C-alpha cells in the first residue's frame, strides 16, 4: 500500500516551520513504529534541517533528482542518512546556487517511487510556493500551513491558504497548525482560525527552553526529552492517526478516473453516467451564470496579454469561490475533477470553450463543429470525433461571436455565415441557423506555428527534392503559377512555400478573403476583403483588391484564391507585366483547372468569347501545380504541368512531374513514386540562353 506525504509550509519565516516538520517525522516514527522519511525542500533556508536533526545525508536532493536508476529499498540507501529513532533524512544542497538548480520533474518521479518505500514522508516545504514546493504539494496527501500568534504571520498564512485554494487544492487537504501558542494570548487559535477562514487543526505550545536546548545540541526536540513542544507534536500525530485523517484525504488528494468518480459517493451506488454528465453540465451552467452576474467579462483588452492573464486569475479565483458555495462533494470528489470543471468554465467564459484543448494540440490540423454535441477534428490526415462537447447552442454562438468580433466581422440571421481568422492566423468559417439545420457549424483550419518550407514537404513525402528545385527555378524565372486542388489538399501550404522562393528585393502584394499567406520576405503588402456593413454597403471584394494592386507598383501579385470575376483581372495582370504572379483554384486535375479558369472568367460579366478566354489563359498561365489529399490522409503534389499554348481550340498541357500510385500498404498508407516525364519545359531553354545553368538531371528519373 502506498504511503502518504505530509508537506509543512509557513506563511512567513520565523514561525518554527522547519522545527515542526523535523519533529513531526520523529513523532510519527515513534507512534507507528516504522521508518519515516524527512525531506528538506526549503531552498531559502538550505541546511537548516541538518542543524535541527543533527543529520547530514550522504547525497542531497539535487543528486536524487538527477538519479536515472530505479528508486528501491537498496538504491535509496545511497541517498539517506538514518537516525537511530527511525527517521531517514535527505537534505537540501547547502549552496543556494545548487539548491535553485534542482530539477523538480526528476524529484517528482522520485517522490512517487518513495511512497512505496515509506508509510509516511514529511517534507519541509519552505515559506514560498516555489516550483519545487508546488511539486511536493502535487504528491501530498495533507498540507500543513504553520502560523504563530502574530498578526503579520496570520495574514501571510491567510494569503498562502487563499493561493492554495485558488490552485484547486481541496480545503480539507489544507490544515492550519499554530506553533508557539500561549494560553491567554489575545491572538488565540480561535482568533487565528476566524482570521484565516478555517478552524485551526492543532496548536503546539511555546517551549523556548527545550527548543533552544535541542538546537544547540543539534538534536530534535522529540529526542532531547519531554516538554510542552514535544507533547504538542505527539498529540498532533495521534490526532491524525486516531481520526484516520490521511486515509480520508487519500480519496480527494489522489487522482481517480473522472468518469468513474462523478457521482461515486461513498455509499457504493453504481454510477449513472448520463446523470453524472447532466449534473456536471448543470453545475457549469449555474457557475457561469453567477460568474456573469459577479464580473464584467467583456472588459478585457484583446491585445494586452498581461491584462488577459490578470483577468483569467481574477476569474479563476471567483469561480473557485462560487464552487465553494455549492454542494459539490458528489459531483467533484477528486482534485482532478475540480481542476477539470474550473478549466472548462474559464475556457467558456474567456476563451473558445471545449475548442481550447483541440486548438492547443499541435497534431490537430482542422476542427469541425456540427451543433453543440458533435465536434470532429483531423489528426494526421484522419478525421476523428472528439469526446468533448458544448453545453448548448448558445455556447457555440458565443464562441463564434468571440471569434468574429475582434476583426470587425458580424454574423446574424440576415447574414448567417462568416469567414474569419483567429489571432494565430487560423482560418475560421461559421454558418448558423436558419441555414445550418442542426445548429451552429464552425470549421477551423489551424495555422501552423512554424511556416512549412520545401524541406518539410520533402520530409513529409509531398514532393521530391528535384520537384522543389524545379519549383524554385520556376518562381525565380517569374513563371505565372496556378496551384490547383480540392478543399484541404494543401494549396495554401504549397503557395506559402512557393512564396518563400521569391527574391527578397521584390515587392509582393497579397489579396485574400481571410489573411492566411505568410511569406518570409520583408516587403510584403497584405490586403484582405471586407464584408458589407449592417446597412448593406461598404463591401470590398477580391476583385476590387486586385484592381487596387495594379496601382501599387507590384512585382508579384498573389491572390489567395480565385473563385469569381477577379480571375479575369488576375489573368490580365499576368499578361501585362506582372510575371511571377500566383493564385489557387479548386479543381481535381490540371485540365480541370483550365476549364475552371474559363468558367470563373465568365463570372466577370465581360461576355468574352470562349476562344479569347482560352487564348488569355494559355498566354497568362505558365504552370499548373496539382495538389491532392489522398485516401490515406497524406497530401501530395500529383502533377507539375506546363501550359504550352493553343493548338486549335484546345489549351495544350505537358506534364513535367507526376505521382504514380502503385498500391496500398498493410498500414493503410498509399505506395507510389514521383516520376519525371523527361519533357524539358520551354522556358528552361530561354533561361539557358540568358546564361542560367539549369541541371538537366532534374527531369530524369533516378
XYZ file of C-alpha atoms in Angstrom:
702
model
C 0.000 0.000 0.000
C 1.408 3.440 -0.977
C 2.484 5.779 1.801
C 1.344 9.340 2.407
C 3.200 12.628 2.076
C 2.668 15.469 4.562
C 4.151 18.798 3.475
C 4.768 21.542 6.042
C 4.857 25.145 4.774
C 4.897 28.514 6.541
C 3.209 31.781 5.647
C 6.420 33.592 6.611
C 9.780 32.866 8.191
C 10.257 32.710 11.946
C 7.181 30.600 12.810
C 9.235 27.453 13.541
C 8.029 25.590 10.487
C 11.279 23.628 9.945
C 11.404 22.509 13.587
C 7.753 21.404 13.408
C 8.460 19.391 10.231
C 11.528 17.626 11.660
C 9.883 16.704 14.951
C 6.689 15.590 13.208
C 8.784 12.972 11.366
C 10.283 11.700 14.644
C 6.877 11.670 16.374
C 5.369 9.640 13.520
C 8.223 7.128 13.622
C 7.616 6.652 17.351
C 3.838 6.313 17.058
C 3.607 3.940 14.073
C 6.861 2.121 14.952
C 8.039 2.287 11.345
C 10.644 4.241 9.436
C 9.582 7.667 8.216
C 11.359 9.838 5.657
C 12.186 13.526 6.194
C 12.936 15.651 3.114
C 14.186 19.246 3.112
C 12.591 21.219 0.238
C 13.289 24.672 1.730
C 15.550 26.326 -0.868
C 15.900 29.607 1.058
C 16.917 28.026 4.363
C 19.021 25.244 2.838
C 20.944 23.388 5.516
C 18.659 24.289 8.462
C 17.386 20.721 8.749
C 20.975 19.475 9.072
C 21.260 21.574 12.267
C 17.795 20.727 13.608
C 18.210 16.949 13.193
C 21.966 16.637 13.542
C 21.896 14.564 10.333
C 23.751 15.043 7.086
C 22.513 12.960 4.162
C 25.005 11.040 2.045
C 23.657 12.716 -1.106
C 21.321 15.685 -1.455
C 18.000 16.278 -3.242
C 19.702 17.658 -6.364
C 21.564 14.383 -6.813
C 18.347 12.439 -6.141
C 16.509 14.446 -8.837
C 19.284 13.614 -11.320
C 19.388 9.906 -10.429
C 18.416 7.863 -13.505
C 18.134 4.458 -11.845
C 15.131 2.824 -10.170
C 14.251 4.006 -6.643
C 14.045 0.853 -4.496
C 14.977 -0.158 -0.902
C 18.555 -0.710 -1.997
C 19.177 2.379 -4.134
C 17.539 4.759 -1.646
C 20.273 3.862 0.857
C 22.720 5.741 -1.380
C 20.954 8.998 -0.514
C 19.580 8.708 3.038
C 21.142 9.077 6.457
C 19.279 7.010 9.075
C 18.669 8.135 12.648
C 18.503 5.522 15.372
C 14.974 6.754 16.243
C 13.578 5.524 12.890
C 13.865 8.604 10.656
C 15.667 8.624 7.291
C 16.793 12.011 6.002
C 17.700 13.553 2.636
C 18.768 17.191 2.776
C 18.920 20.215 0.518
C 22.274 21.269 -1.045
C 23.927 23.739 1.334
C 24.895 26.031 -1.575
C 21.971 28.312 -2.631
C 23.020 28.177 -6.315
C 22.874 24.364 -6.329
C 19.583 24.452 -4.380
C 17.986 26.594 -7.097
C 19.123 24.223 -9.860
C 17.115 21.205 -8.673
C 15.061 19.549 -11.416
C 11.544 19.444 -9.972
C 10.262 16.946 -12.551
C 13.027 14.485 -11.684
C 12.323 14.956 -7.985
C 8.607 14.409 -8.615
C 9.347 10.992 -10.142
C 11.498 10.111 -7.128
C 8.738 11.205 -4.732
C 6.217 8.969 -6.468
C 8.563 5.980 -6.138
C 9.418 6.702 -2.481
C 5.775 6.488 -1.376
C 6.145 2.727 -1.967
C 9.088 2.585 0.462
C 7.868 4.645 3.448
C 4.425 4.739 5.112
C 4.853 8.455 5.895
C 7.057 11.090 4.239
C 7.380 14.521 5.872
C 8.515 17.415 3.651
C 9.765 20.786 4.879
C 8.344 22.887 2.048
C 9.637 26.354 2.911
C 7.739 29.647 3.143
C 7.201 30.302 -0.582
C 5.203 28.422 -3.209
C 8.238 27.770 -5.400
C 8.048 25.274 -8.302
C 9.848 22.774 -6.043
C 7.339 23.253 -3.212
C 4.413 23.000 -5.649
C 5.845 19.713 -6.925
C 5.844 18.412 -3.323
C 2.244 19.611 -2.833
C 1.217 17.846 -6.052
C 2.087 14.473 -4.466
C 0.969 15.362 -0.921
C -1.979 13.870 0.929
C -2.001 16.580 3.620
C -0.666 20.159 3.688
C 0.038 21.892 6.998
C 0.415 25.692 6.981
C 2.219 26.770 10.150
C 1.189 30.096 11.744
C 2.122 31.768 15.019
C 0.218 34.154 17.335
C 1.416 37.145 15.340
C -0.908 39.220 13.148
C 1.626 39.504 10.319
C 2.239 35.742 10.358
C -1.537 35.100 10.390
C -2.039 37.485 7.455
C 0.651 35.722 5.415
C -0.819 32.342 6.375
C -4.216 33.528 5.109
C -2.611 34.642 1.815
C -0.970 31.259 1.332
C -4.202 29.408 2.190
C -6.126 31.505 -0.370
C -3.463 30.851 -3.021
C -3.667 27.096 -2.445
C -7.460 27.063 -2.667
C -7.277 29.099 -5.893
C -4.822 26.476 -7.178
C -7.661 23.977 -6.537
C -6.159 22.140 -3.576
C -9.213 20.855 -1.654
C -9.972 22.784 1.545
C -9.898 19.615 3.664
C -6.428 18.847 2.358
C -5.029 22.151 3.691
C -4.905 22.382 7.500
C -3.656 25.088 9.868
C -1.102 24.386 12.611
C -0.419 27.060 15.237
C 3.100 26.977 16.671
C 4.367 28.980 19.672
C 0.836 29.059 21.152
C 0.474 30.779 24.542
C -2.549 30.424 26.836
C -4.353 33.730 27.301
C -2.671 35.379 24.284
C -5.046 37.805 22.508
C -4.217 36.163 19.157
C -5.598 32.763 20.188
C -6.102 29.737 17.902
C -9.807 30.656 17.655
C -8.938 34.198 16.552
C -6.407 32.836 14.048
C -9.000 30.407 12.653
C -11.558 33.184 12.162
C -8.974 35.453 10.558
C -7.901 32.771 8.058
C -11.394 31.425 7.475
C -10.526 27.883 8.552
C -10.504 26.287 12.048
C -7.054 25.537 13.464
C -6.302 21.799 13.315
C -3.915 21.812 16.292
C -1.968 24.231 18.484
C 1.604 23.487 19.644
C 2.634 25.287 22.878
C 5.578 27.694 23.059
C 8.570 25.912 24.623
C 11.616 28.114 24.105
C 13.809 26.400 26.697
C 13.583 22.909 25.233
C 13.638 24.092 21.599
C 16.763 26.242 22.092
C 18.479 23.491 24.055
C 17.738 20.933 21.322
C 19.029 23.264 18.605
C 22.278 23.926 20.498
C 22.866 20.172 20.712
C 21.742 19.547 17.085
C 19.123 17.008 18.101
C 15.344 17.010 17.535
C 13.229 18.146 20.499
C 11.435 14.777 20.398
C 14.765 13.033 21.045
C 16.040 15.510 23.611
C 13.344 14.819 26.187
C 9.819 15.695 27.272
C 8.322 19.158 27.243
C 5.288 21.159 26.032
C 6.558 21.305 22.412
C 7.233 17.574 22.097
C 3.893 16.804 23.813
C 2.105 19.108 21.338
C 3.767 17.428 18.342
C 2.891 13.960 19.690
C -0.747 14.999 20.265
C -0.919 16.290 16.673
C 0.321 12.961 15.278
C -2.063 10.955 17.485
C -4.936 13.143 16.355
C -4.053 12.432 12.707
C -3.870 8.686 13.379
C -6.975 8.371 15.557
C -9.184 10.349 13.170
C -7.844 8.494 10.088
C -7.156 11.877 8.523
C -4.686 10.609 5.917
C -6.919 7.712 4.784
C -9.857 10.098 4.424
C -7.817 12.619 2.469
C -6.408 9.952 0.129
C -9.778 9.837 -1.644
C -9.716 13.514 -2.571
C -5.970 14.098 -2.895
C -5.089 11.278 -5.242
C -6.403 11.372 -8.838
C -9.109 8.992 -9.989
C -10.813 8.407 -13.305
C -13.114 11.463 -13.683
C -15.861 9.494 -15.461
C -15.915 6.886 -12.716
C -15.604 9.373 -9.885
C -18.565 11.565 -10.805
C -21.469 10.721 -8.514
C -19.444 7.888 -6.949
C -20.478 8.620 -3.381
C -19.190 6.559 -0.505
C -22.400 4.553 -0.449
C -21.177 2.421 -3.340
C -24.165 3.223 -5.564
C -23.341 2.422 -9.242
C -22.505 5.431 -11.392
C -25.234 6.657 -13.765
C -23.002 8.226 -16.416
C -25.787 10.211 -18.116
C -26.981 11.601 -14.802
C -23.396 12.457 -13.862
C -22.923 14.386 -17.112
C -26.235 16.207 -16.618
C -25.264 17.233 -13.082
C -21.818 18.307 -14.331
C -23.418 20.418 -17.106
C -25.991 21.947 -14.726
C -23.243 22.894 -12.260
C -21.207 24.540 -15.027
C -24.255 26.486 -16.206
C -25.032 27.737 -12.668
C -21.445 28.830 -12.056
C -21.222 30.522 -15.453
C -24.457 32.417 -14.848
C -23.292 33.513 -11.393
C -19.914 34.494 -12.847
C -21.538 36.778 -15.432
C -23.528 38.440 -12.635
C -20.426 38.927 -10.469
C -17.935 40.066 -13.133
C -17.950 42.041 -16.377
C -16.063 39.550 -18.547
C -16.237 41.800 -21.611
C -13.993 44.408 -20.012
C -10.774 42.977 -21.390
C -8.208 44.302 -23.815
C -7.916 41.683 -26.554
C -4.439 42.935 -27.488
C -2.921 43.060 -23.995
C -1.522 39.638 -22.938
C -0.870 40.828 -19.355
C -4.466 42.036 -18.977
C -5.684 38.633 -20.195
C -3.550 36.804 -17.600
C -4.766 39.081 -14.784
C -8.406 38.673 -15.857
C -8.021 34.883 -16.010
C -6.538 34.773 -12.495
C -9.295 37.015 -11.133
C -11.947 34.927 -12.863
C -10.405 31.686 -11.592
C -10.489 32.996 -8.034
C -14.156 33.935 -8.436
C -15.020 30.509 -9.952
C -13.386 28.716 -7.005
C -15.333 30.919 -4.562
C -18.614 30.204 -6.358
C -17.897 26.450 -6.390
C -17.194 26.668 -2.657
C -20.804 27.775 -2.131
C -22.137 24.712 -3.996
C -22.596 21.179 -2.675
C -20.030 19.557 -4.963
C -18.727 16.578 -2.932
C -20.640 14.047 -5.020
C -20.120 15.782 -8.367
C -16.436 16.659 -7.856
C -14.987 14.075 -5.444
C -11.352 14.486 -6.589
C -8.967 17.349 -7.175
C -8.691 16.309 -10.827
C -12.464 16.773 -11.241
C -12.221 20.219 -9.625
C -9.345 21.188 -11.923
C -11.263 19.971 -14.957
C -14.502 21.857 -14.271
C -12.688 25.098 -13.381
C -10.719 24.906 -16.638
C -13.888 24.229 -18.642
C -15.682 27.194 -17.037
C -12.707 29.506 -17.648
C -12.402 28.351 -21.262
C -16.105 29.004 -21.817
C -16.049 32.392 -20.086
C -12.819 33.759 -21.557
C -11.819 31.511 -24.460
C -13.317 29.218 -27.061
C -14.730 26.660 -24.633
C -14.116 22.987 -25.456
C -12.165 24.003 -28.578
C -9.268 25.362 -26.479
C -7.620 21.954 -25.933
C -8.055 20.999 -29.603
C -6.523 24.300 -30.698
C -3.514 23.818 -28.400
C -2.865 20.290 -29.732
C -0.152 20.722 -32.382
C -1.011 17.412 -34.078
C -4.571 18.538 -34.959
C -4.855 20.371 -38.284
C -8.602 21.008 -38.572
C -11.562 21.301 -36.179
C -15.173 20.844 -37.323
C -18.163 21.625 -35.078
C -21.644 20.413 -36.037
C -24.046 21.745 -33.415
C -23.267 21.635 -29.683
C -22.890 17.864 -29.272
C -20.667 16.913 -32.221
C -17.068 18.083 -32.545
C -14.765 16.421 -35.091
C -11.076 17.008 -35.719
C -8.469 15.962 -38.259
C -5.305 14.422 -36.854
C -2.538 13.004 -39.061
C -4.885 13.063 -42.046
C -7.706 11.136 -40.328
C -10.998 12.611 -39.077
C -11.989 11.617 -35.532
C -14.849 12.526 -33.200
C -13.966 14.365 -30.009
C -15.290 13.348 -26.597
C -15.709 16.977 -25.532
C -18.916 18.818 -26.398
C -20.505 22.218 -25.958
C -23.176 22.725 -23.309
C -25.788 24.159 -25.691
C -26.340 26.139 -28.922
C -25.898 29.435 -27.080
C -22.381 28.446 -26.069
C -21.459 27.652 -29.699
C -22.873 31.012 -30.760
C -20.847 32.754 -28.035
C -17.678 31.180 -29.409
C -18.482 32.350 -32.961
C -19.159 35.897 -31.727
C -15.918 35.852 -29.723
C -14.006 34.902 -32.901
C -15.574 37.425 -35.298
C -15.887 40.486 -33.027
C -12.143 41.411 -32.751
C -11.699 41.525 -36.550
C -14.815 43.586 -37.255
C -16.891 40.804 -38.817
C -20.518 40.057 -37.956
C -22.920 37.125 -38.164
C -26.694 37.200 -37.706
C -29.899 35.904 -39.287
C -29.552 38.370 -42.152
C -26.006 37.207 -42.938
C -25.816 33.742 -41.312
C -22.276 32.920 -42.453
C -18.849 34.459 -41.990
C -15.176 33.967 -42.868
C -12.806 34.996 -40.105
C -9.453 34.153 -38.537
C -8.031 33.554 -35.081
C -5.206 35.554 -33.513
C -2.659 32.967 -34.698
C -3.895 33.223 -38.307
C -6.015 30.042 -38.310
C -8.879 30.275 -40.811
C -12.431 30.091 -39.476
C -15.715 29.622 -41.309
C -19.024 29.668 -39.432
C -22.629 29.270 -40.520
C -25.650 29.462 -38.220
C -29.398 28.703 -38.337
C -31.595 29.055 -40.313
C -29.065 27.953 -42.959
C -27.484 25.360 -40.640
C -30.299 22.978 -39.713
C -28.611 21.030 -36.881
C -27.195 24.031 -35.045
C -24.208 26.335 -35.474
C -21.385 24.952 -37.642
C -17.759 26.020 -37.194
C -14.817 24.917 -39.358
C -11.321 25.915 -38.226
C -8.281 25.321 -40.445
C -5.393 25.651 -37.984
C -2.427 27.806 -38.832
C 0.890 26.047 -38.086
C 3.247 27.699 -35.583
C 6.137 27.126 -37.944
C 5.793 28.048 -41.611
C 6.417 24.879 -43.612
C 9.178 25.173 -46.194
C 10.229 22.896 -49.048
C 12.408 20.793 -46.722
C 9.351 19.949 -44.614
C 7.308 18.971 -47.675
C 10.150 16.753 -48.916
C 10.343 15.158 -45.456
C 6.562 14.516 -45.482
C 6.774 12.928 -48.937
C 4.610 15.613 -50.564
C 7.268 16.452 -53.177
C 10.774 15.339 -54.134
C 13.957 17.368 -53.983
C 14.012 17.604 -57.799
C 10.454 18.941 -57.840
C 11.333 21.521 -55.178
C 14.378 22.637 -57.188
C 12.259 22.976 -60.315
C 9.614 24.998 -58.451
C 12.345 27.320 -57.138
C 13.696 27.840 -60.677
C 10.155 28.499 -61.963
C 9.422 31.116 -59.289
C 12.784 32.839 -59.726
C 12.198 32.843 -63.509
C 8.904 34.733 -62.951
C 6.614 31.966 -64.197
C 2.899 32.610 -63.543
C 1.691 29.682 -61.445
C -1.778 28.371 -60.587
C -1.978 25.929 -57.662
C -4.943 23.618 -58.153
C -6.586 21.232 -55.690
C -9.598 20.345 -53.591
C -10.561 21.554 -50.126
C -7.925 20.658 -47.532
C -5.474 19.401 -50.149
C -2.683 21.747 -49.043
C -2.955 24.538 -51.653
C -2.269 27.327 -49.148
C 0.710 25.476 -47.678
C 2.147 24.971 -51.167
C 1.655 28.579 -52.261
C 3.275 29.692 -48.980
C 6.254 27.525 -49.888
C 6.388 28.954 -53.425
C 6.202 32.471 -51.989
C 9.300 31.690 -49.953
C 11.260 31.309 -53.218
C 10.538 34.906 -54.332
C 13.625 37.148 -54.258
C 13.724 39.423 -51.218
C 14.210 42.605 -53.288
C 10.760 42.279 -54.925
C 7.542 43.948 -53.779
C 4.842 41.341 -53.120
C 1.137 42.188 -52.736
C -1.288 39.518 -51.487
C -5.107 39.627 -51.711
C -7.213 37.252 -49.610
C -10.687 36.807 -48.165
C -9.152 35.829 -44.832
C -5.423 36.509 -44.435
C -3.542 33.186 -44.402
C -0.483 33.701 -46.578
C 2.687 34.191 -44.568
C 5.737 34.957 -46.690
C 9.189 35.350 -45.093
C 10.160 38.454 -47.109
C 10.128 41.879 -45.506
C 8.495 43.853 -48.346
C 5.040 42.256 -48.369
C 1.738 44.179 -48.571
C -1.194 42.119 -47.278
C -4.740 43.034 -48.324
C -7.961 41.486 -47.008
C -11.587 41.755 -48.130
C -14.282 43.426 -46.049
C -17.913 42.294 -45.722
C -20.790 44.759 -46.120
C -21.928 46.822 -43.119
C -25.290 46.438 -41.375
C -26.741 48.856 -43.940
C -25.511 46.592 -46.755
C -22.833 48.899 -48.151
C -19.064 49.229 -47.809
C -18.235 45.755 -49.123
C -14.744 45.301 -50.567
C -14.299 42.075 -52.533
C -11.261 40.334 -54.009
C -11.864 41.838 -57.464
C -11.684 45.327 -56.020
C -8.438 44.487 -54.212
C -6.826 43.009 -57.345
C -7.607 46.244 -59.209
C -6.021 48.254 -56.381
C -2.826 46.199 -56.518
C -2.230 47.301 -60.137
C -1.803 50.871 -58.830
C 0.595 49.852 -56.035
C 3.703 49.036 -58.122
C 3.673 45.277 -57.506
C 6.472 42.984 -58.655
C 4.365 39.973 -57.727
C 0.616 39.672 -57.173
C -0.549 36.685 -55.126
C -4.300 36.051 -54.859
C -5.236 33.597 -52.117
C -7.957 32.001 -54.234
C -9.746 32.854 -57.460
C -13.404 31.988 -57.162
C -15.175 34.660 -59.205
C -14.787 37.629 -61.575
C -11.393 38.527 -60.098
C -9.985 35.700 -62.259
C -10.240 37.941 -65.340
C -8.357 40.751 -63.578
C -5.740 38.278 -62.375
C -5.171 36.902 -65.901
C -4.924 40.431 -67.293
C -2.354 41.323 -64.633
C -0.320 38.229 -65.526
C -0.493 39.288 -69.188
C 0.502 42.912 -68.626
C 3.895 42.951 -66.995
C 3.294 41.230 -63.653
C 5.013 37.936 -64.411
C 5.654 35.654 -61.453
C 2.160 36.073 -60.012
C 0.393 33.194 -58.274
C -3.085 32.094 -57.257
C -5.077 28.970 -56.341
C -8.259 27.432 -57.770
C -10.460 24.486 -56.834
C -10.179 21.603 -59.296
C -9.141 17.956 -59.488
C -6.667 17.876 -62.416
C -4.624 20.405 -64.413
C -7.072 20.021 -67.340
C -9.981 20.709 -64.965
C -8.075 23.761 -63.667
C -8.055 25.267 -67.165
C -11.811 24.632 -67.519
C -12.376 26.125 -64.077
C -10.472 29.290 -65.013
C -12.625 29.591 -68.155
C -15.799 29.343 -66.086
C -14.568 31.860 -63.490
C -13.690 34.426 -66.160
C -17.317 34.279 -67.317
C -18.366 35.346 -63.784
C -16.866 38.770 -64.521
C -19.714 39.523 -66.933
C -17.337 40.708 -69.646
C -19.018 38.491 -72.275
C -15.754 37.363 -73.870
C -15.807 34.558 -76.477
C -14.583 31.164 -75.227
C -11.648 31.127 -77.654
C -10.494 34.526 -76.428
C -10.655 33.311 -72.823
C -8.651 30.187 -73.691
C -6.045 32.240 -75.506
C -5.796 34.549 -72.486
C -5.285 31.562 -70.147
C -2.716 29.952 -72.464
C -0.798 33.217 -72.655
C -1.049 34.253 -68.981
C -0.585 30.997 -67.060
C 2.720 29.183 -67.468
C 2.321 26.327 -64.979
C -0.314 24.428 -63.033
C 0.669 22.549 -59.864
C -1.927 19.978 -58.825
C -2.112 19.315 -55.076
C -4.311 16.487 -53.708
C -5.266 14.824 -50.455
C -5.076 11.049 -50.917
C -7.175 8.318 -49.304
C -4.647 7.708 -46.513
C -4.829 11.364 -45.455
C -1.461 12.297 -46.963
C -1.122 15.358 -49.186
C 0.986 15.128 -52.328
C 1.785 17.138 -55.414
C 0.341 14.890 -58.150
C 1.224 16.995 -61.209
C 3.505 19.812 -62.216
C 2.237 20.728 -65.667
C 3.352 23.355 -68.176
C 0.843 25.148 -70.398
C 2.311 25.087 -73.899
C -0.094 27.415 -75.719
C -3.028 26.784 -78.037
C -3.496 24.037 -80.592
C -6.663 24.774 -82.472
C -9.390 25.257 -79.850
C -7.527 23.387 -77.119
C -5.093 24.660 -74.494
C -2.102 22.275 -74.645
C -0.712 20.817 -71.416
C 2.541 18.935 -70.844
C 3.222 17.079 -67.580
C 6.724 17.618 -66.196
C 6.393 15.654 -62.942
C 3.655 13.224 -61.884
C 2.906 10.926 -58.953
C 2.112 7.315 -59.837
C 0.139 5.346 -57.238
C 1.144 1.672 -57.121
C -0.986 0.251 -54.319
C -1.824 0.345 -50.635
C 0.421 -0.879 -47.806
C -0.671 -3.051 -44.862
C -0.554 0.034 -42.644
C -3.115 1.754 -44.871
C -0.518 4.069 -46.424
C -0.533 4.642 -50.177
C 2.501 3.273 -52.027
C 3.703 5.177 -55.075
C 6.527 7.203 -56.582
C 7.143 10.551 -58.192
C 8.218 10.404 -61.828
C 9.701 12.899 -64.254
C 8.176 12.722 -67.729
C 11.512 13.596 -69.356
C 9.969 16.676 -71.002
C 12.130 19.811 -70.739
C 9.958 22.913 -70.164
C 10.218 25.567 -72.876
C 11.268 28.337 -70.504
C 14.344 26.370 -69.420
C 15.870 26.892 -72.884
C 15.157 30.631 -72.650
C 16.833 30.756 -69.233
C 19.881 28.953 -70.584
C 20.104 31.469 -73.437
C 20.308 34.203 -70.779
C 23.238 32.450 -69.114
C 21.456 30.466 -66.385
C 22.673 26.920 -65.832
C 19.774 24.533 -65.129
C 20.790 20.904 -64.430
C 19.019 18.666 -66.943
C 19.224 15.841 -64.384
C 16.143 17.339 -62.679
C 13.992 15.946 -65.481
C 15.411 12.413 -65.468
C 14.100 9.571 -63.300
C 16.746 8.213 -60.927
